[in-house]
Short mmCIF file of C-alpha atoms in Angstrom, two decimals:
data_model
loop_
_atom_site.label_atom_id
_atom_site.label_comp_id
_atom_site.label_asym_id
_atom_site.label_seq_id
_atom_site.Cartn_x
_atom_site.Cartn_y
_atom_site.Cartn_z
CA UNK X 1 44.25 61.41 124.43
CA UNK X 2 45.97 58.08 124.28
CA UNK X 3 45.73 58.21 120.52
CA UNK X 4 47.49 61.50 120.17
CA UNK X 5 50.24 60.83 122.84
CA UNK X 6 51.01 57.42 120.99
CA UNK X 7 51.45 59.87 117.90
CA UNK X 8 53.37 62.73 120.22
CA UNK X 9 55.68 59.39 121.08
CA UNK X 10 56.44 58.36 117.68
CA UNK X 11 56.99 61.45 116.53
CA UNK X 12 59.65 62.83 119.61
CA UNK X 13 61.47 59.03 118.15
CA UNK X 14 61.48 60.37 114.86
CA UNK X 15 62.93 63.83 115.75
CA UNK X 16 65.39 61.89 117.82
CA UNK X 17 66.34 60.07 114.86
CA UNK X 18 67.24 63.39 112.70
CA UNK X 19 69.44 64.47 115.76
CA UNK X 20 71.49 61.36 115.47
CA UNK X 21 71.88 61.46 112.02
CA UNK X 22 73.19 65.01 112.40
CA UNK X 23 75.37 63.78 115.05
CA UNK X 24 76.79 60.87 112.76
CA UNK X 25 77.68 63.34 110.28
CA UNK X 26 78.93 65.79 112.21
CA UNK X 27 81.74 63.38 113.88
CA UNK X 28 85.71 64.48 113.40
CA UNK X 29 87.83 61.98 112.22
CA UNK X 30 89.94 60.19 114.81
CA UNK X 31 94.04 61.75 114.90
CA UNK X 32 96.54 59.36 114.17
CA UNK X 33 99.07 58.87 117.38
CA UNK X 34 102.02 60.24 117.18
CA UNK X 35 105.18 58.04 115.84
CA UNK X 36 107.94 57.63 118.67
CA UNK X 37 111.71 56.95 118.38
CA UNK X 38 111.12 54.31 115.73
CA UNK X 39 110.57 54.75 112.00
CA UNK X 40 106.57 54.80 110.79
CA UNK X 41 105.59 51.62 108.93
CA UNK X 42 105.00 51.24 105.59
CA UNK X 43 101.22 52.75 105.16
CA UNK X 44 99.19 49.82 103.27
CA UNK X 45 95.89 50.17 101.43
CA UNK X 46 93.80 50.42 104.46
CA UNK X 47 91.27 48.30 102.31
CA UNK X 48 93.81 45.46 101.09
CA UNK X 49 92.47 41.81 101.84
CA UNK X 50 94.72 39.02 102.14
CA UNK X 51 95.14 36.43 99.60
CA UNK X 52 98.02 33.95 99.58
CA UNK X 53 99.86 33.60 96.02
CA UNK X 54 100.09 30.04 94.98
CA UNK X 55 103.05 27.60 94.09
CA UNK X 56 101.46 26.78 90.98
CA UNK X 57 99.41 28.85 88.25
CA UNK X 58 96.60 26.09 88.50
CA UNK X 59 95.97 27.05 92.35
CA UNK X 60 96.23 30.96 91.81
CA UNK X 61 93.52 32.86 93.69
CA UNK X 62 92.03 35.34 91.85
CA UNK X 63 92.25 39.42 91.81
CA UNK X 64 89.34 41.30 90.97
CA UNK X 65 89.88 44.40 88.73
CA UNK X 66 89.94 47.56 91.53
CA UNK X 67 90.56 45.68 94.54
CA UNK X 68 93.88 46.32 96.29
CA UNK X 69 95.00 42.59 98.28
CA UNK X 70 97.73 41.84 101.22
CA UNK X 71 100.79 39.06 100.88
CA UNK X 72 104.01 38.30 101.80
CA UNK X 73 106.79 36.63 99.73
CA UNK X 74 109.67 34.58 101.05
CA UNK X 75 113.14 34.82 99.73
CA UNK X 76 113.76 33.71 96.35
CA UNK X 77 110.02 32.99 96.54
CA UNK X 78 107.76 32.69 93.37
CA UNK X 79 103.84 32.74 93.20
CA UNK X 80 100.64 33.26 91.12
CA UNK X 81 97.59 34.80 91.27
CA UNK X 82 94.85 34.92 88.76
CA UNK X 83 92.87 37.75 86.68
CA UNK X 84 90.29 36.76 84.21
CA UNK X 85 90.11 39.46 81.86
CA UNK X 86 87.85 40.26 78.63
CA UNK X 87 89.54 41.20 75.16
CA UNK X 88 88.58 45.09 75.26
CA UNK X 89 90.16 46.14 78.14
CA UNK X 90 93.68 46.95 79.29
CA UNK X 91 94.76 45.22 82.31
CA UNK X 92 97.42 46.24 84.90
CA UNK X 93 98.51 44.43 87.82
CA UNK X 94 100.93 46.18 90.02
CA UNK X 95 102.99 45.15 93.41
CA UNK X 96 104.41 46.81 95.62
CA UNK X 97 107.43 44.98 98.11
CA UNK X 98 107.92 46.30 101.56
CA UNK X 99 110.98 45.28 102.38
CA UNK X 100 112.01 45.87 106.21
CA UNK X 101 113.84 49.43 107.06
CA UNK X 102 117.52 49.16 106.84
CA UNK X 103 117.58 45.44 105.72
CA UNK X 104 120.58 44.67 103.92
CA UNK X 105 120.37 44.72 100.42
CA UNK X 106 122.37 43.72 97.88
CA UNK X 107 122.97 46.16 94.21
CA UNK X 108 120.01 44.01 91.55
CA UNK X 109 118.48 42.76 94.51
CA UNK X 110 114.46 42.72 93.46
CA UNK X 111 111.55 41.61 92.06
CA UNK X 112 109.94 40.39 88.58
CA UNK X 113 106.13 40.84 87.99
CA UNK X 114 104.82 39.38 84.67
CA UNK X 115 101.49 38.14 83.40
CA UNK X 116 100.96 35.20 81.42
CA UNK X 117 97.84 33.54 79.40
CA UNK X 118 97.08 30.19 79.81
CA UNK X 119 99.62 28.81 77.14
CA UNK X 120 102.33 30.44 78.96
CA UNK X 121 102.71 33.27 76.73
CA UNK X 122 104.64 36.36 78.77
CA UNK X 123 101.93 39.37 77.79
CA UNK X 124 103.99 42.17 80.04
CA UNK X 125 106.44 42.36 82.56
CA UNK X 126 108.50 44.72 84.66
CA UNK X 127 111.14 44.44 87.17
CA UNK X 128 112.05 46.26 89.98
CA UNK X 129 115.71 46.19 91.61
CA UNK X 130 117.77 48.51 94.41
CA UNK X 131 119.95 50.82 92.78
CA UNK X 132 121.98 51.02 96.41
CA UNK X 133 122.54 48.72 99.12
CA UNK X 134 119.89 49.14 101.34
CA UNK X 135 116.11 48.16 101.43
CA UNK X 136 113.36 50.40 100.17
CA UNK X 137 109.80 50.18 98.95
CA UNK X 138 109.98 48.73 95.24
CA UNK X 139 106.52 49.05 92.80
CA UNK X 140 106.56 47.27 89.46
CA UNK X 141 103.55 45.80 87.43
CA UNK X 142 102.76 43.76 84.94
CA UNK X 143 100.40 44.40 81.67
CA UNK X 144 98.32 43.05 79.02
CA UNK X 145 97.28 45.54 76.32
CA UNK X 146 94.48 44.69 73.88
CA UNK X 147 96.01 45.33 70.17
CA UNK X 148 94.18 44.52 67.56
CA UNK X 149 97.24 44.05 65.85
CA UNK X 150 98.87 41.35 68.00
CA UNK X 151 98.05 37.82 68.32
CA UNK X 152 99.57 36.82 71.57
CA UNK X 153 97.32 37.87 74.64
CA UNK X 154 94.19 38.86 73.00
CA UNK X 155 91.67 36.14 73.92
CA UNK X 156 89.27 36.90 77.00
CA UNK X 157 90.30 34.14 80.13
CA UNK X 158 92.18 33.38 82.53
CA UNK X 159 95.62 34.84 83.21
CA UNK X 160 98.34 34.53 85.49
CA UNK X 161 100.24 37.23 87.25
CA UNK X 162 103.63 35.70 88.54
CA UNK X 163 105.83 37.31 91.48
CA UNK X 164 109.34 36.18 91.62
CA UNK X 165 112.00 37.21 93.91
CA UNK X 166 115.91 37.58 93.10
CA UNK X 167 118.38 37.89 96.20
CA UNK X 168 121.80 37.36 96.82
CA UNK X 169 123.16 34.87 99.75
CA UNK X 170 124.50 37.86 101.38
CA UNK X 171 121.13 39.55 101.44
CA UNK X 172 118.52 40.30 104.50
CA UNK X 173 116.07 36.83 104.76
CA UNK X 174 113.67 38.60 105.93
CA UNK X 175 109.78 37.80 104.19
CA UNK X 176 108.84 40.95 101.76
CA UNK X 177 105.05 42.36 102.52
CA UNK X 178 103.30 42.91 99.21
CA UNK X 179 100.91 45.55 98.20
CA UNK X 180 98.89 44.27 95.21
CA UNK X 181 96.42 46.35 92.72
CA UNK X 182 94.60 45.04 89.33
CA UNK X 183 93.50 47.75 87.48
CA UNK X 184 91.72 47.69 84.32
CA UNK X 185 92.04 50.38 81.29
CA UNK X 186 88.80 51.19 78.94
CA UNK X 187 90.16 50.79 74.83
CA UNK X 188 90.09 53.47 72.79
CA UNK X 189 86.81 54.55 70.55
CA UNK X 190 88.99 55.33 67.64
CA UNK X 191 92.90 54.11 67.24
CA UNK X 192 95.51 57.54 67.59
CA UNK X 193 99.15 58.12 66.74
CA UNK X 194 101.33 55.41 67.12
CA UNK X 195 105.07 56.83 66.69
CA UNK X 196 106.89 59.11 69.36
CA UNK X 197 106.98 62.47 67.91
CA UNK X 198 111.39 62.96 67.56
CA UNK X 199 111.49 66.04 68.98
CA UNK X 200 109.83 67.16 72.31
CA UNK X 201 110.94 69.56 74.88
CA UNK X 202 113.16 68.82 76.91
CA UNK X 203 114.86 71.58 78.53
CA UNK X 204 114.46 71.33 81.98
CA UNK X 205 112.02 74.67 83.22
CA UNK X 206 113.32 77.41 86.14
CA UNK X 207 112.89 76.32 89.19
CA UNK X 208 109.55 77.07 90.88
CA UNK X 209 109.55 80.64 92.82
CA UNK X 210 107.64 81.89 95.66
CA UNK X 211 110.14 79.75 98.44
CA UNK X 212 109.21 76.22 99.89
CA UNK X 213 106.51 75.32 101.90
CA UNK X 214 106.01 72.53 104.53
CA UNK X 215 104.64 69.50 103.03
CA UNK X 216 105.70 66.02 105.55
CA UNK X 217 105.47 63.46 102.96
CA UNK X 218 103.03 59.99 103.82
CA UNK X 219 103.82 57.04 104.97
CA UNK X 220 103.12 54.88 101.59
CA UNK X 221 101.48 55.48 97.80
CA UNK X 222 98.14 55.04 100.11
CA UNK X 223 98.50 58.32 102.40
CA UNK X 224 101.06 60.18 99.85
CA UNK X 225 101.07 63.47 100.38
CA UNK X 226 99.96 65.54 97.45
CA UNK X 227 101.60 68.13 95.48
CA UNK X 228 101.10 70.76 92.69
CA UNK X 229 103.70 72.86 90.91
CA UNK X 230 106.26 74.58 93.84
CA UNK X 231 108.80 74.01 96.42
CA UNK X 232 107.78 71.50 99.02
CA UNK X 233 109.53 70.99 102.55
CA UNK X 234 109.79 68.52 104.14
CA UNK X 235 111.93 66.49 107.37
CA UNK X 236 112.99 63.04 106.37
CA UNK X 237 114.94 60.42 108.66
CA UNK X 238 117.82 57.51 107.29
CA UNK X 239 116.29 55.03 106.60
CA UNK X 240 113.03 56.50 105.91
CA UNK X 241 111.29 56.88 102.68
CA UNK X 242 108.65 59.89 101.96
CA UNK X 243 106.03 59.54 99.07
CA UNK X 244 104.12 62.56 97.73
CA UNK X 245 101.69 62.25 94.18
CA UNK X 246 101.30 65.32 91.94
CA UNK X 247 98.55 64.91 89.19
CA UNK X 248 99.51 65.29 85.42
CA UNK X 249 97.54 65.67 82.42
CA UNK X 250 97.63 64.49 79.20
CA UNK X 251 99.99 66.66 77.28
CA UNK X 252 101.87 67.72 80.13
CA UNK X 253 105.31 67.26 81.59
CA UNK X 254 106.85 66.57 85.46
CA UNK X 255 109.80 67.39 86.34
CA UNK X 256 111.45 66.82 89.72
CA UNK X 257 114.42 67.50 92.14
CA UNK X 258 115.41 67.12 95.43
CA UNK X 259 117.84 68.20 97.62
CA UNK X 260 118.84 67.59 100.80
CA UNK X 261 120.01 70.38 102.63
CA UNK X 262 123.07 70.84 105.28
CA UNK X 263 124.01 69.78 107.89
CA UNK X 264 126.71 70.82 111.40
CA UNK X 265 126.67 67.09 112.25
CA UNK X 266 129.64 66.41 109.84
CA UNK X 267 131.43 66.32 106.37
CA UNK X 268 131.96 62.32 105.67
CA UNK X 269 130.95 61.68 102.22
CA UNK X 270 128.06 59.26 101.98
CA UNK X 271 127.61 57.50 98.26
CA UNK X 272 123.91 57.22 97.38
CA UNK X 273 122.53 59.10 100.03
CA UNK X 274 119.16 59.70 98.76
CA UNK X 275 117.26 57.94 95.80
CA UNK X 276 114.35 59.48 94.17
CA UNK X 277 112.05 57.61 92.43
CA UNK X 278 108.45 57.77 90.07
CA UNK X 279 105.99 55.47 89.53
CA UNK X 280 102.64 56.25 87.06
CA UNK X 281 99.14 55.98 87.99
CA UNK X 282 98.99 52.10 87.89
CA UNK X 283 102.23 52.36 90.14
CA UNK X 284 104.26 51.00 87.41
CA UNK X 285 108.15 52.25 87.66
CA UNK X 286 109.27 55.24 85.69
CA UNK X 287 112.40 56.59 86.88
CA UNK X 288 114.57 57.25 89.38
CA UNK X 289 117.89 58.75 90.07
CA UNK X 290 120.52 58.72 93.23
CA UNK X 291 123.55 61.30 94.90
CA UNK X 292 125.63 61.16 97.56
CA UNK X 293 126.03 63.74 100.51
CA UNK X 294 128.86 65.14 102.74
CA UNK X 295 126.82 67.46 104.94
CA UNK X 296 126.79 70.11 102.50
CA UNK X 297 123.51 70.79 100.03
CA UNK X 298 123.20 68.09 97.70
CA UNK X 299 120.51 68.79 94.82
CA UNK X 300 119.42 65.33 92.72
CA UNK X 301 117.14 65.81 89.85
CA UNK X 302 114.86 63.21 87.81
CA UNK X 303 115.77 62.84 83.84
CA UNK X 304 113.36 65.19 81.12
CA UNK X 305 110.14 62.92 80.67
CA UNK X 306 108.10 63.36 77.83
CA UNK X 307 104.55 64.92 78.01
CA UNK X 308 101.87 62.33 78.86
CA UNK X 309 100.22 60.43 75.65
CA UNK X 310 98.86 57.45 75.13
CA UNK X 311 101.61 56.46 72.31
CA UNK X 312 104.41 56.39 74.72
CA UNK X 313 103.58 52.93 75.39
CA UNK X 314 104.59 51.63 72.19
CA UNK X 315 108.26 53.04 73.45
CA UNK X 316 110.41 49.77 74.91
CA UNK X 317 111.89 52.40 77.26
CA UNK X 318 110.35 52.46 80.74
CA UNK X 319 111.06 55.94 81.33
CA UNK X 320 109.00 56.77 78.36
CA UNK X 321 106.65 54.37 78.33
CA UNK X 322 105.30 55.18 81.60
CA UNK X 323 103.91 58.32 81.14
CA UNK X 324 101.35 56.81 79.13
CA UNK X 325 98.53 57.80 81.08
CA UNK X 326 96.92 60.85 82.70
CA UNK X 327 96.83 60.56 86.77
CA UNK X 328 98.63 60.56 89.98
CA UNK X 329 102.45 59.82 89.75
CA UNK X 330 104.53 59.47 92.79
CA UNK X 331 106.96 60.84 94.36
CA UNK X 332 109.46 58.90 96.64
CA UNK X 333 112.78 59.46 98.44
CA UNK X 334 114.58 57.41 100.45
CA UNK X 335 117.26 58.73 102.54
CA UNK X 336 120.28 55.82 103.15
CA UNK X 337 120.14 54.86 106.37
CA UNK X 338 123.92 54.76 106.52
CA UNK X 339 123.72 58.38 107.07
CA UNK X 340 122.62 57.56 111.06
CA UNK X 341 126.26 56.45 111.44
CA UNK X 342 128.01 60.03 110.69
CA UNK X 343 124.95 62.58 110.98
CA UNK X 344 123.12 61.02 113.52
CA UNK X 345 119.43 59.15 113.41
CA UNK X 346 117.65 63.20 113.72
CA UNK X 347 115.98 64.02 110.55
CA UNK X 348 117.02 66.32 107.68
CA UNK X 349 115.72 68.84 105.70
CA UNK X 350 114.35 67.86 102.05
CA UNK X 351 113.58 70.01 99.56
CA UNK X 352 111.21 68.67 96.11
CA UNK X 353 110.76 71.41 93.49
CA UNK X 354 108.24 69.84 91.37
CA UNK X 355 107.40 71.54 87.96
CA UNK X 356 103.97 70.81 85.24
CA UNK X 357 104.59 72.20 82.28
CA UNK X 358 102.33 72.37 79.47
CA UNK X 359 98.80 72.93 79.09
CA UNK X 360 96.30 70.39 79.35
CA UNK X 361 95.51 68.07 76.33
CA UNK X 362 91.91 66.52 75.83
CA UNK X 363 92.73 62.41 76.69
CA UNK X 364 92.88 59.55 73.94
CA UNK X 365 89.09 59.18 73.38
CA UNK X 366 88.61 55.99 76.09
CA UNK X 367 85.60 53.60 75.28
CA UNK X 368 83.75 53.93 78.95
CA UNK X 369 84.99 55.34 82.12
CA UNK X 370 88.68 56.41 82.39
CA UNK X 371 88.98 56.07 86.31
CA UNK X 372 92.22 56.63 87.57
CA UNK X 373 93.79 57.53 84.79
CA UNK X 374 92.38 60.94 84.44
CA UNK X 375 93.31 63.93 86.43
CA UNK X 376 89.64 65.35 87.85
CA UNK X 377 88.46 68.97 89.18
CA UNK X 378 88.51 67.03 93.02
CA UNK X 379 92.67 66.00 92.04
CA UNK X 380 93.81 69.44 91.40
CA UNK X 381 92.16 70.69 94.34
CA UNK X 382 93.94 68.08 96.76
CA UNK X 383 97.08 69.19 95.13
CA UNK X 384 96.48 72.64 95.93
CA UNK X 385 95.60 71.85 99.41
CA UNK X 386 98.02 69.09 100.08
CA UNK X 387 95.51 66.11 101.00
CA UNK X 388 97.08 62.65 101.32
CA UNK X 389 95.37 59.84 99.28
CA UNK X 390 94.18 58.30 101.95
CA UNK X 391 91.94 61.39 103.64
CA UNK X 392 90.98 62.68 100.02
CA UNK X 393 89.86 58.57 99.81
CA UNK X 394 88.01 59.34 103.53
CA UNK X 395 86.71 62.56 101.85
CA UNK X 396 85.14 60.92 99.47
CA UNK X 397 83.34 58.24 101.35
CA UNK X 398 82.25 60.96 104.02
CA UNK X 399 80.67 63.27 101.52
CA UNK X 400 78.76 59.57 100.43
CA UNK X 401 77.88 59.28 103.41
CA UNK X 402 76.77 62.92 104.05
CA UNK X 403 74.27 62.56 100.48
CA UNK X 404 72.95 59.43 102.37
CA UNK X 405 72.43 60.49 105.54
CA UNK X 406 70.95 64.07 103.30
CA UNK X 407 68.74 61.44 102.29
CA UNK X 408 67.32 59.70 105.06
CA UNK X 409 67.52 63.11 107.25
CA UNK X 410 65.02 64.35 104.69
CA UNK X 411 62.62 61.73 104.81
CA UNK X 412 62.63 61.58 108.31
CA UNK X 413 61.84 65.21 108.39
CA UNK X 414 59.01 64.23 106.45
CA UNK X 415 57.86 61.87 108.20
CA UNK X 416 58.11 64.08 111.43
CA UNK X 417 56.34 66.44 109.72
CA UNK X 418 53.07 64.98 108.60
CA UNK X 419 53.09 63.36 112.32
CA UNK X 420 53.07 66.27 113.63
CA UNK X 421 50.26 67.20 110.94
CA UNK X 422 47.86 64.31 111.89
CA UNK X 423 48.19 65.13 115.35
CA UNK X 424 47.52 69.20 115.11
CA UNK X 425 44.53 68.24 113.08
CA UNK X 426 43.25 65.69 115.96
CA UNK X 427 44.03 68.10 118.72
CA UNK X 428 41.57 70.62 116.43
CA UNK X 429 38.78 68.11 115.86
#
């Protein structure tokens, strides 16, 4: 008796157990509260750490390759960080500066990223400016490339990635938040084309048919909002900026245009009303393009990019150069928070037609895995279904979680099972 109720015990724990499991993976995620009057923040990698960018190369704290890391930069500030990189991979370093809403900002107002071995030698840079006078979210990087037939940057060590800030007296003093990624990029197995092809399409395709659909754009490149080929809707605020991602693969081409649609507030004319921008996969700038509005519909569109391949980056034009990888590229658009004064701080109605033209080309051959910089069977279906980065990232780690907790559920059943076993054969003897 006291034997088999010591076994009745352990095994009621046990069966307990699988019941909390279940009830651990059956939890909803918690809803986001609702914004009020006031703009929504900037969304940030909601796994950055902090880490404070030095005064001087030989302090520099160091990135790790897929980490995402927290700072803020002063005006006219400059600092380093470190990445100590091998000699077969390609490494990208990327920053984003959050500038606050409606700051004032002056035209070339920015940012330079660059990285730098340990002689001093610039391996990559970019820079990042506002195109109109008001504060926005900015995203530049910096690169080395491994080329076997360079001799500058090639030598596995220590680098330096170096942030420096360019204002004008006149501008807003306020510190920048950064959003920083390192990235790394496998080499190729075998070398491909290394010339641009001269001629390429680029004839800008009908619009997308079938009439727009709601899609409220995130928060930040974290929570963008995903997108596939169509006519997106969505409500967008001065002084806000939207960011959606649509996945492209190699061989293909994006195109883009927005429009912001009327409005019975008004008919003052507003210069660069709305800015559209793109950034690649590694969040390195692309393109971007501005209008103006005077309540009427004003359509904007992105230039004709060339179809994804890896030989674009041998182009010294950014807008070419960036599509040099398969992936996510974003979306943003930034409405001028000027128009508050004459249409009133209510939102308006924005309209992306995104087009992907082209059928899918197999990628460059890459020497291990590609990681971001591939567009997967789980990407197009977060396109179709318009998941934000952040809950397909959530997705992700619950279904992780769900195989683990299939796991242990499973061996506890088991377990309950030959308890229950031992005990019927007792209770028979």
């Amino acid at each position: 008796m006291k034997t088999q109720a010591g076994i009745g015990r352990r095994a009621g724990a046990l069966i307990a157990a699988v019941a909390a499991v279940g009830a651990v993976t059956a939890l909803p995620g918690q809803a986001r509260a609702a914004a009020g009057g006031e703009l929504p923040p900037y969304t940030f990698d909601t796994t950055a750490q902090p880490v404070k960018g030095a005064a001087s190369s030989s302090d520099a704290a160091p990135l790790k390759t897929g980490q995402t890391y927290r700072d803020t930069l002063k005006k006219d500030g400059k600092v380093y960080y470190r990445v100590d990189l091998d000699d077969k991979q390609n490494s990208y370093v990327s920053v984003v500066a959050v500038p606050k809403p409606g700051g004032k900002a002056e035209y070339g107002d920015g940012f330079k990223v660059s990285m730098q071995d340990g002689s001093g030698t610039e391996c990559g840079y970019q820079q990042a400016s506002f195109s109109a006078e008001y504060a926005r979210p900015l995203a530049a990087y910096a690169r080395r490339l491994v080329n076997p037939d360079s001799s500058s940057c090639q030598k596995a060590g220590a680098f330096y990635v170096l942030v420096e800030r360019n204002s004008k007296a006149t501008s807003a003093p306020d510190d920048w938040e950064l959003e920083i990624r390192h990235l790394s990029e496998p080499g190729v197995k075998k070398a491909g084309p290394t010339e641009l092809p001269e001629a390429w399409p680029s004839a800008t395709p009908a619009p997308p048919t079938g009439g727009p659909q709601k899609r409220q754009g995130g928060a930040g490149f974290h929570d963008a909002v995903s997108l596939k080929q169509g006519e997106w809707r969505s409500d967008i605020r001065p002084g806000q900026t939207l960011f959606f991602r649509v996945p492209v693969d190699w061989g293909q081409q994006l195109f883009a245009t927005a429009e912001l649609g009327s409005s019975t507030a008004g008919d003052e004319y507003i210069g660069q009303a709305l800015v559209l921008s793109l950034d690649n996969p590694a969040l390195g700038h692309v393109d971007e393009n501005s209008g103006s509005y005077d309540g009427k519909p004003a359509t904007l569109a992105l230039d004709p990019l060339r179809p994804v391949a890896h030989e674009n980056r041998t182009s010294y034009n950014d807008a070419t150069s960036g599509m040099r990888f398969a992936g996510w590229y974003y979306l943003s658009a930034t409405l001028n928070p000027a128009v508050a004064k004459e249409y009133g701080d209510g939102s308006l109605p924005l309209t992306l037609r995104v087009n992907v033209t082209g059928t899918a080309q197999p990628g460059p051959g890459y020497d291990g895995d590609p990681g971001p910089f591939a567009v997967t069977a789980d990407d197009r279906e977060a396109a179709a279904s318009g998941a934000s980065g952040a809950r397909a990232a959530e997705r992700g780690d619950s279904m992780r979680v769900v195989a683990v907790a299939g796991i242990g559920t499973g061996s506890v059943l088991l377990l309950g099972l030959g308890a229950w076993t031992l005990l019927a054969r007792r209770r028979a003897a």
